[in-house]
Every structure is written in structure tokens, then in C-alpha cells.
């Protein structure tokens, strides 16, 4: 019983706290833009399945917390299901005065705005968290100067030398040596372009970090890029840098761009045979990581929330029916054709999307439990 309580408090509670905030913000994006466009909203739910707690507001929307806290939805009046698939029979039986307020009767551009609002809300949440942390805490940094180049390493072969000052990697500004390490570590077996200054002269080098397996502080194996440089650090090298409000905006946008680009590159690795399936994570792995990060403090957990929010926003934009990106794909086709796709085509797409999303969930859960915990296929 003690072990179960410890597991619950250490992993499940932080995971559900993080996920609930992300889901609420995502669905609130849909809800607010739908309200601004005069759409009648039937349900706002955090979670799926049986309702645990619920109430009706003055606009007739049912707000509910459901039993399965692994997502959520906004359901509009006239929808067949939580995926916002229209129900022709239901719309025919509704009062005529309600017709202008139905989601299906709004213009295609209004529907696009409503659907896109969820992922955009996730991106905005990420921006505000990263921006607030940057302004409130600043960042500790050390000069981006190479201390030593290991003999026979990727760095030596590429021409890096001790004393080189790193300026940027793949166009991302390097403000400290920790930036250089991070940009390299997130590019295993992928070519990167390094801009540096040597003896007052600017130079550009191209290198491909070697993919290696390392163990983090929690005992998890991570696949990262390594080039073979070190930086000897003492207390005088470490400084706290606090950007101004305007500079912090640019730094935050650059960080978000970096996360999106590296996420896309990570997914792209699977199409060229460089991907490692053990690095994919589902609900179990996210819960485990949330619990581990929670031990580092509330700031670290909030930072993880920002990262997960951005990744959920990106995932939802994939052109897969059942996801927001699938709806956007349908509506963009409608905008081009001048009329929507047939209900039959949309229904086939939703079934395919549901099967694909379900298969991905099953695979990631299996990957989280079997591959990660029992060492199968290692």
C-alpha cells in the first residue's frame, strides 16, 4: 500500500496536473474562438468517459470533469461525437433559430479559425511560460569557448580548435557553452553547421555529431549527439544573464523555433532509418518523466509543461482525421473546391484517423512498458 501511494504521488499526480492544464488551455482555445464566432457549444470536457463533476453555464454549455483524465474535448451543438463530426439527423431536428449558431453552418474560414485555435493556444502557453521563466529567473551561462578538443573525435576531424568561440549552430545563436552542447546533443547523426570566431576571424564548419547512448540522472537511457569537446569551468566563468523584456521575446521565439525544428527532425529520422523507437514516449513514459522532473522542483515541472504543451500542439496539427490537423485538411480542401467533402469520405477519413491514433497509442504504451522496463530488443 505504501509503495502504491508513493507511486501515485510521485508519478500520477504530477502527470495529471501537467496534462490537465495543457488540455484545458487547448480546449479553451477552441471554446473562446467558437464563442467569438457565435457557435452554440454543448459540452466542454476535461477528460473522457463518464462525468464525475459537471455544471451548466448561462449559455447552455455543460462543463464537466470526466473519469478518464487523458485528454478532453469541446463538443458543439449538432456534432455527432467529440471529434466534431457533424450529425445530419441531429441538425434537422434542432429549432430553426439555432441553425445560424451551428458550427457546421459557419463559414469555412470561421471553422478553420476555431479548429486552429487549440494548437495555437498550446503554443501561446509555451511562449508565456518560457518568457516568464526567462524574465523571472534569467539563465546561468558560461562563455561559449571551446576548452579542449579530444583527439580522434568528430570535432577534431571537422577542424574545431581549443579557444574557438562558438557564435551559432544551424542559425541558432549560441549565448553560452550550454547552448552549444544542447544544439549538438539534439542532432545525433544529423549534419550541423557551426559558425565560430578564431583569432578574430569568422569561420564556418560542418560536422555530424556521433550518436551515443548516455544515462541521465534518473537512470534513463538517452540517444544524443556528441562531437568530443570539453569546457573546464570554475565559479568565475558562471554568470547569471537577465535579458530585458524585449530581448526575452526574441529569445523565447527562438527557443520555440528550435524545439519545433528539432521535434520535426526527430520524427523525420524514422523515415530515413535513423530513428530509435525506444525514444518514443506515450502516457506511461510522460508520467514517469513528469514524476522525475517534479523531484527537481516546481520550476522544472512548469518548464516540462511548456515543452509538452508545444509538442501536443504540433502533434494535433498533423493532417490525420480525428486530430485538429485532419479537420484543417478537410476545411482547406473545402475552401479550394468551394464545397465540403461528402459525408461518406469524411466518415472513412475519421475511421482511418481513429485507427491510426489508436494504433499509435497502443504502440507507445507497449514501447513505454515492455521496451523501457523489461529491456526487450536491447
Coordinates of C-alpha atoms in Angstrom, one line a residue:
X1 CA 0.0 0.0 0.0
X2 CA 2.9 2.4 0.8
X3 CA 4.6 1.7 -2.5
X4 CA 1.3 2.3 -4.4
X5 CA 0.8 5.6 -2.5
X6 CA 4.3 6.7 -3.3
X7 CA 3.9 5.8 -7.0
X8 CA 0.6 7.7 -7.1
X9 CA 2.1 10.8 -5.5
X10 CA 5.4 10.7 -7.4
X11 CA 4.3 9.9 -10.9
X12 CA 0.5 10.0 -11.4
X13 CA -0.3 13.3 -9.6
X14 CA 2.4 15.4 -11.4
X15 CA 1.5 13.9 -14.7
X16 CA -2.2 14.6 -14.3
X17 CA -1.6 18.1 -13.1
X18 CA 0.6 18.9 -16.1
X19 CA -1.8 17.2 -18.6
X20 CA -4.9 18.8 -17.1
X21 CA -3.5 22.3 -17.6
X22 CA -2.4 21.6 -21.1
X23 CA -5.7 20.0 -22.1
X24 CA -7.7 22.8 -20.5
X25 CA -5.7 25.5 -22.4
X26 CA -6.0 23.6 -25.7
X27 CA -9.8 23.2 -25.4
X28 CA -10.2 26.7 -24.1
X29 CA -8.6 27.9 -27.3
X30 CA -11.3 26.1 -29.3
X31 CA -14.1 27.3 -26.9
X32 CA -13.2 31.0 -26.9
X33 CA -12.9 31.4 -30.7
X34 CA -16.1 29.4 -31.1
X35 CA -17.9 31.7 -28.7
X36 CA -16.5 34.8 -30.5
X37 CA -17.9 33.4 -33.7
X38 CA -21.3 32.7 -32.2
X39 CA -21.2 28.9 -32.2
X40 CA -23.6 27.0 -29.9
X41 CA -21.4 24.9 -27.6
X42 CA -22.9 21.8 -26.0
X43 CA -20.0 20.4 -23.8
X44 CA -16.6 21.4 -22.5
X45 CA -15.0 18.4 -21.0
X46 CA -11.7 17.8 -19.4
X47 CA -11.2 14.0 -19.7
X48 CA -13.3 11.4 -21.5
X49 CA -15.9 8.8 -20.4
X50 CA -18.4 9.1 -17.5
X51 CA -18.9 12.5 -16.0
X52 CA -17.6 12.9 -12.4
X53 CA -18.5 16.6 -11.8
X54 CA -20.4 18.9 -14.1
X55 CA -22.5 22.1 -14.3
X56 CA -24.3 24.2 -16.9
X57 CA -23.4 27.9 -17.5
X58 CA -25.8 30.6 -18.6
X59 CA -25.1 29.9 -22.3
X60 CA -26.2 26.3 -22.0
X61 CA -22.8 24.7 -22.1
X62 CA -22.2 21.7 -19.9
X63 CA -18.8 22.0 -18.2
X64 CA -17.6 18.6 -17.0
X65 CA -14.7 16.7 -15.5
X66 CA -14.7 13.1 -16.8
X67 CA -13.4 9.8 -15.4
X68 CA -10.6 9.2 -17.9
X69 CA -8.2 12.2 -17.5
X70 CA -6.2 11.6 -20.7
X71 CA -7.5 14.4 -22.9
X72 CA -10.6 16.5 -23.4
X73 CA -12.9 18.0 -26.0
X74 CA -15.3 20.8 -26.9
X75 CA -18.5 19.5 -28.4
X76 CA -20.6 21.8 -30.5
X77 CA -24.4 21.6 -30.8
X78 CA -25.2 19.4 -33.8
X79 CA -22.0 17.3 -33.5
X80 CA -22.2 13.5 -33.8
X81 CA -19.3 13.0 -31.4
X82 CA -16.4 14.6 -29.6
X83 CA -14.4 14.7 -32.8
X84 CA -16.8 17.4 -34.2
X85 CA -18.1 15.1 -36.9
X86 CA -21.5 16.7 -37.9
X87 CA -24.7 14.8 -37.3
X88 CA -27.1 15.5 -40.2
X89 CA -30.1 13.9 -38.4
X90 CA -29.5 16.0 -35.2
X91 CA -29.2 19.2 -37.1
X92 CA -32.5 18.6 -38.9
X93 CA -34.3 18.2 -35.6
X94 CA -33.0 21.3 -34.0
X95 CA -35.0 24.6 -33.8
X96 CA -34.6 26.7 -37.0
X97 CA -33.5 29.7 -35.0
X98 CA -30.5 27.7 -33.8
X99 CA -29.3 27.0 -37.4
X100 CA -27.1 30.1 -37.7
X101 CA -25.2 29.1 -34.5
X102 CA -24.3 25.6 -35.6
X103 CA -20.6 25.0 -36.2
X104 CA -21.3 23.2 -39.5
X105 CA -23.2 26.3 -40.8
X106 CA -20.3 28.7 -40.1
X107 CA -18.1 29.8 -43.0
X108 CA -15.1 27.6 -43.8
X109 CA -12.7 30.3 -42.6
X110 CA -14.5 30.6 -39.2
X111 CA -14.3 26.8 -38.8
X112 CA -10.6 26.9 -39.7
X113 CA -10.0 29.6 -37.1
X114 CA -11.9 27.6 -34.4
X115 CA -10.0 24.4 -35.1
X116 CA -6.6 26.1 -35.3
X117 CA -7.2 27.9 -32.0
X118 CA -6.5 24.8 -29.9
X119 CA -2.9 24.2 -31.1
X120 CA -2.3 28.0 -31.2
X121 CA -3.4 28.1 -27.5
X122 CA -0.8 25.4 -26.7
X123 CA 1.9 27.4 -28.5
X124 CA 0.9 30.6 -26.6
X125 CA 1.0 28.7 -23.3
X126 CA 4.6 27.6 -24.1
X127 CA 5.6 31.1 -25.0
X128 CA 4.2 32.7 -21.8
X129 CA 5.8 30.0 -19.6
X130 CA 9.2 30.3 -21.2
X131 CA 9.0 34.1 -21.4
X132 CA 8.0 34.4 -17.7
X133 CA 10.8 32.0 -16.6
X134 CA 13.3 33.9 -18.6
X135 CA 12.3 37.2 -17.2
X136 CA 11.8 35.9 -13.6
X137 CA 14.9 33.7 -13.3
X138 CA 17.2 34.6 -16.1
X139 CA 19.7 32.0 -17.1
X140 CA 23.0 30.9 -15.9
X141 CA 25.6 30.8 -18.6
X142 CA 29.3 30.3 -19.3
X143 CA 31.3 31.7 -22.2
X144 CA 30.9 29.6 -25.5
X145 CA 34.6 29.0 -25.8
X146 CA 36.0 25.5 -26.6
X147 CA 38.3 24.3 -23.9
X148 CA 39.7 21.1 -25.3
X149 CA 39.2 19.0 -28.4
X150 CA 39.5 15.3 -27.9
X151 CA 42.0 13.6 -30.2
X152 CA 40.3 11.5 -32.9
X153 CA 36.9 13.0 -32.3
X154 CA 34.3 14.4 -34.7
X155 CA 35.3 17.9 -33.6
X156 CA 39.0 17.4 -34.4
X157 CA 38.1 15.9 -37.8
X158 CA 35.9 18.9 -38.6
X159 CA 38.7 21.3 -37.6
X160 CA 37.5 22.7 -34.3
X161 CA 40.3 24.0 -32.0
X162 CA 40.7 24.9 -28.4
X163 CA 40.0 28.6 -27.9
X164 CA 37.3 28.8 -30.7
X165 CA 34.4 31.0 -29.8
X166 CA 31.1 29.5 -31.0
X167 CA 28.7 32.0 -32.5
X168 CA 25.8 29.9 -33.8
X169 CA 24.8 26.3 -34.7
X170 CA 22.4 25.8 -37.6
X171 CA 21.5 29.5 -37.4
X172 CA 20.6 29.4 -33.7
X173 CA 22.5 31.9 -31.6
X174 CA 24.9 30.5 -29.1
X175 CA 24.9 32.7 -26.0
X176 CA 26.7 30.2 -23.8
X177 CA 28.6 26.9 -24.0
X178 CA 25.5 25.2 -22.7
X179 CA 23.7 26.3 -25.9
X180 CA 26.4 24.7 -28.0
X181 CA 26.1 21.5 -26.0
X182 CA 22.3 21.4 -26.4
X183 CA 22.3 22.1 -30.1
X184 CA 24.8 19.3 -30.7
X185 CA 23.2 16.8 -28.3
X186 CA 19.8 17.2 -30.1
X187 CA 21.4 16.4 -33.5
X188 CA 22.6 12.8 -33.3
X189 CA 23.8 11.6 -36.7
X190 CA 22.5 14.8 -38.3
X191 CA 24.8 17.3 -40.0
X192 CA 25.1 20.7 -38.3
X193 CA 26.7 24.0 -39.4
X194 CA 28.8 25.7 -36.8
X195 CA 29.8 29.4 -37.1
X196 CA 32.7 30.4 -34.9
X197 CA 35.3 33.1 -34.4
X198 CA 39.0 32.1 -34.3
X199 CA 41.7 34.7 -33.8
X200 CA 39.3 37.4 -34.7
X201 CA 38.2 35.8 -38.0
X202 CA 34.8 34.3 -38.7
X203 CA 34.8 30.7 -39.9
X204 CA 32.1 28.1 -40.7
X205 CA 32.5 24.3 -40.1
X206 CA 30.2 21.4 -40.9
X207 CA 30.1 18.3 -38.8
X208 CA 27.9 15.3 -37.9
X209 CA 27.6 14.5 -34.2
X210 CA 28.2 10.9 -33.3
X211 CA 25.0 9.2 -31.9
X212 CA 25.7 7.8 -28.4
X213 CA 23.7 6.3 -25.6
X214 CA 24.0 8.1 -22.2
X215 CA 22.3 7.7 -18.9
X216 CA 20.6 10.6 -17.3
X217 CA 20.4 11.3 -13.5
X218 CA 17.3 9.1 -13.3
X219 CA 18.8 6.1 -15.0
X220 CA 17.1 6.6 -18.3
X221 CA 19.0 6.0 -21.5
X222 CA 19.0 8.9 -23.9
X223 CA 20.3 8.9 -27.5
X224 CA 22.2 12.2 -28.0
X225 CA 24.8 13.7 -30.4
X226 CA 28.4 14.1 -29.3
X227 CA 31.4 15.7 -31.0
X228 CA 34.2 15.4 -28.5
X229 CA 34.8 18.9 -27.0
X230 CA 35.1 19.9 -23.3
X231 CA 34.9 23.1 -21.3
X232 CA 36.7 23.4 -18.0
X233 CA 34.5 25.6 -15.8
X234 CA 35.2 27.4 -12.5
X235 CA 33.0 29.6 -10.4
X236 CA 34.2 32.8 -12.1
X237 CA 33.0 31.5 -15.5
X238 CA 29.4 31.2 -14.5
X239 CA 27.3 34.3 -14.8
X240 CA 23.5 35.0 -14.4
X241 CA 22.2 36.7 -17.5
X242 CA 18.9 38.5 -17.3
X243 CA 17.6 39.7 -20.7
X244 CA 15.3 42.7 -20.9
X245 CA 11.6 42.3 -21.8
X246 CA 12.1 43.0 -25.5
X247 CA 15.2 40.8 -25.9
X248 CA 13.4 38.0 -23.9
X249 CA 10.6 38.0 -26.6
X250 CA 13.2 37.2 -29.3
X251 CA 14.9 34.6 -27.2
X252 CA 11.6 32.9 -26.4
X253 CA 10.6 32.8 -30.1
X254 CA 14.0 31.4 -31.0
X255 CA 13.6 28.7 -28.3
X256 CA 10.2 27.7 -29.6
X257 CA 11.5 27.6 -33.2
X258 CA 14.4 25.4 -32.0
X259 CA 12.0 22.9 -30.3
X260 CA 9.7 22.7 -33.3
X261 CA 12.6 22.2 -35.7
X262 CA 14.3 19.5 -33.5
X263 CA 11.0 17.7 -33.0
X264 CA 10.4 17.6 -36.7
X265 CA 13.9 16.4 -37.3
X266 CA 13.4 13.7 -34.6
X267 CA 10.3 12.5 -36.4
X268 CA 12.0 12.7 -39.8
X269 CA 14.7 10.4 -38.6
X270 CA 12.2 7.5 -38.6
X271 CA 11.7 7.9 -42.3
X272 CA 15.4 7.7 -43.2
X273 CA 16.2 4.8 -40.8
X274 CA 18.0 6.8 -38.1
X275 CA 15.2 6.8 -35.6
X276 CA 15.3 4.9 -32.3
X277 CA 11.8 3.6 -31.3
X278 CA 12.8 3.4 -27.7
X279 CA 13.0 7.2 -27.6
X280 CA 9.3 7.5 -28.5
X281 CA 7.1 8.1 -25.4
X282 CA 3.4 7.6 -24.6
X283 CA 1.3 8.3 -21.5
X284 CA 3.4 5.9 -19.3
X285 CA 6.7 7.5 -20.2
X286 CA 5.3 11.0 -19.9
X287 CA 4.0 10.2 -16.4
X288 CA 7.4 8.8 -15.5
X289 CA 9.3 11.8 -16.8
X290 CA 6.8 14.1 -15.0
X291 CA 7.4 12.4 -11.7
X292 CA 11.1 12.5 -12.2
X293 CA 11.1 16.2 -13.1
X294 CA 8.8 17.0 -10.2
X295 CA 11.6 16.0 -7.9
X296 CA 13.7 18.8 -9.3
X297 CA 11.2 21.4 -8.2
X298 CA 8.1 23.3 -9.4
X299 CA 10.1 25.4 -11.9
X300 CA 11.4 22.3 -13.7
X301 CA 7.9 20.8 -13.8
X302 CA 6.5 24.1 -15.3
X303 CA 9.3 24.1 -17.8
X304 CA 8.3 20.5 -18.8
X305 CA 4.7 21.6 -19.1
X306 CA 5.8 24.2 -21.6
X307 CA 7.7 21.6 -23.7
X308 CA 4.8 19.1 -23.6
X309 CA 2.2 21.8 -24.5
X310 CA 4.2 22.8 -27.6
X311 CA 4.6 19.1 -28.6
X312 CA 0.9 18.4 -28.1
X313 CA 0.1 21.5 -30.2
X314 CA 2.4 20.3 -33.0
X315 CA 1.0 16.7 -32.8
X316 CA -2.5 18.0 -33.1
X317 CA -1.6 19.8 -36.4
X318 CA -0.7 16.5 -38.1
X319 CA -3.0 16.0 -41.1
X320 CA -4.7 13.0 -39.6
X321 CA -8.6 12.9 -39.3
X322 CA -9.6 12.8 -35.6
X323 CA -6.9 15.4 -34.9
X324 CA -7.2 19.2 -35.4
X325 CA -4.9 18.9 -38.4
X326 CA -7.2 16.5 -40.1
X327 CA -10.1 18.9 -39.7
X328 CA -8.0 21.7 -41.1
X329 CA -7.1 19.5 -44.1
X330 CA -10.8 18.9 -44.7
X331 CA -11.7 22.6 -44.5
X332 CA -8.8 23.7 -46.7
X333 CA -10.0 21.2 -49.3
X334 CA -13.4 22.7 -48.9
X335 CA -12.1 26.2 -49.4
X336 CA -10.4 25.2 -52.6
X337 CA -13.3 23.1 -54.0
X338 CA -16.0 25.5 -52.9
X339 CA -17.9 22.7 -51.2
X340 CA -17.2 20.2 -48.4
X341 CA -16.2 16.6 -49.0
X342 CA -19.0 14.1 -48.9
X343 CA -20.1 12.7 -45.5
X344 CA -19.0 9.3 -46.7
X345 CA -15.5 10.4 -47.5
X346 CA -15.2 12.3 -44.2
X347 CA -16.5 9.2 -42.3
X348 CA -13.9 7.0 -43.9
X349 CA -11.3 9.5 -43.0
X350 CA -12.4 9.7 -39.4
X351 CA -12.3 5.9 -39.1
X352 CA -8.8 5.7 -40.6
X353 CA -7.7 8.5 -38.3
X354 CA -9.1 6.8 -35.2
X355 CA -7.4 3.5 -36.1
X356 CA -4.1 5.3 -36.7
X357 CA -4.3 7.3 -33.4
X358 CA -5.3 4.2 -31.5
X359 CA -2.5 2.1 -33.0
X360 CA 0.0 4.9 -32.1
X361 CA -1.3 4.9 -28.5
X362 CA -1.1 1.2 -28.2
X363 CA 2.4 1.1 -29.7
X364 CA 3.7 3.9 -27.4
X365 CA 2.2 2.3 -24.3
X366 CA 3.8 -1.0 -25.3
X367 CA 7.0 0.8 -26.0
X368 CA 6.9 2.5 -22.6
X369 CA 6.3 -0.6 -20.7
X370 CA 7.9 -3.5 -22.5
X371 CA 10.9 -1.9 -24.3
X372 CA 11.8 0.5 -21.5
X373 CA 11.1 -1.5 -18.4
X374 CA 11.9 -5.1 -19.4
X375 CA 14.8 -4.5 -21.8
X376 CA 13.3 -6.4 -24.7
X377 CA 15.1 -5.9 -28.0
X378 CA 18.1 -4.3 -26.3

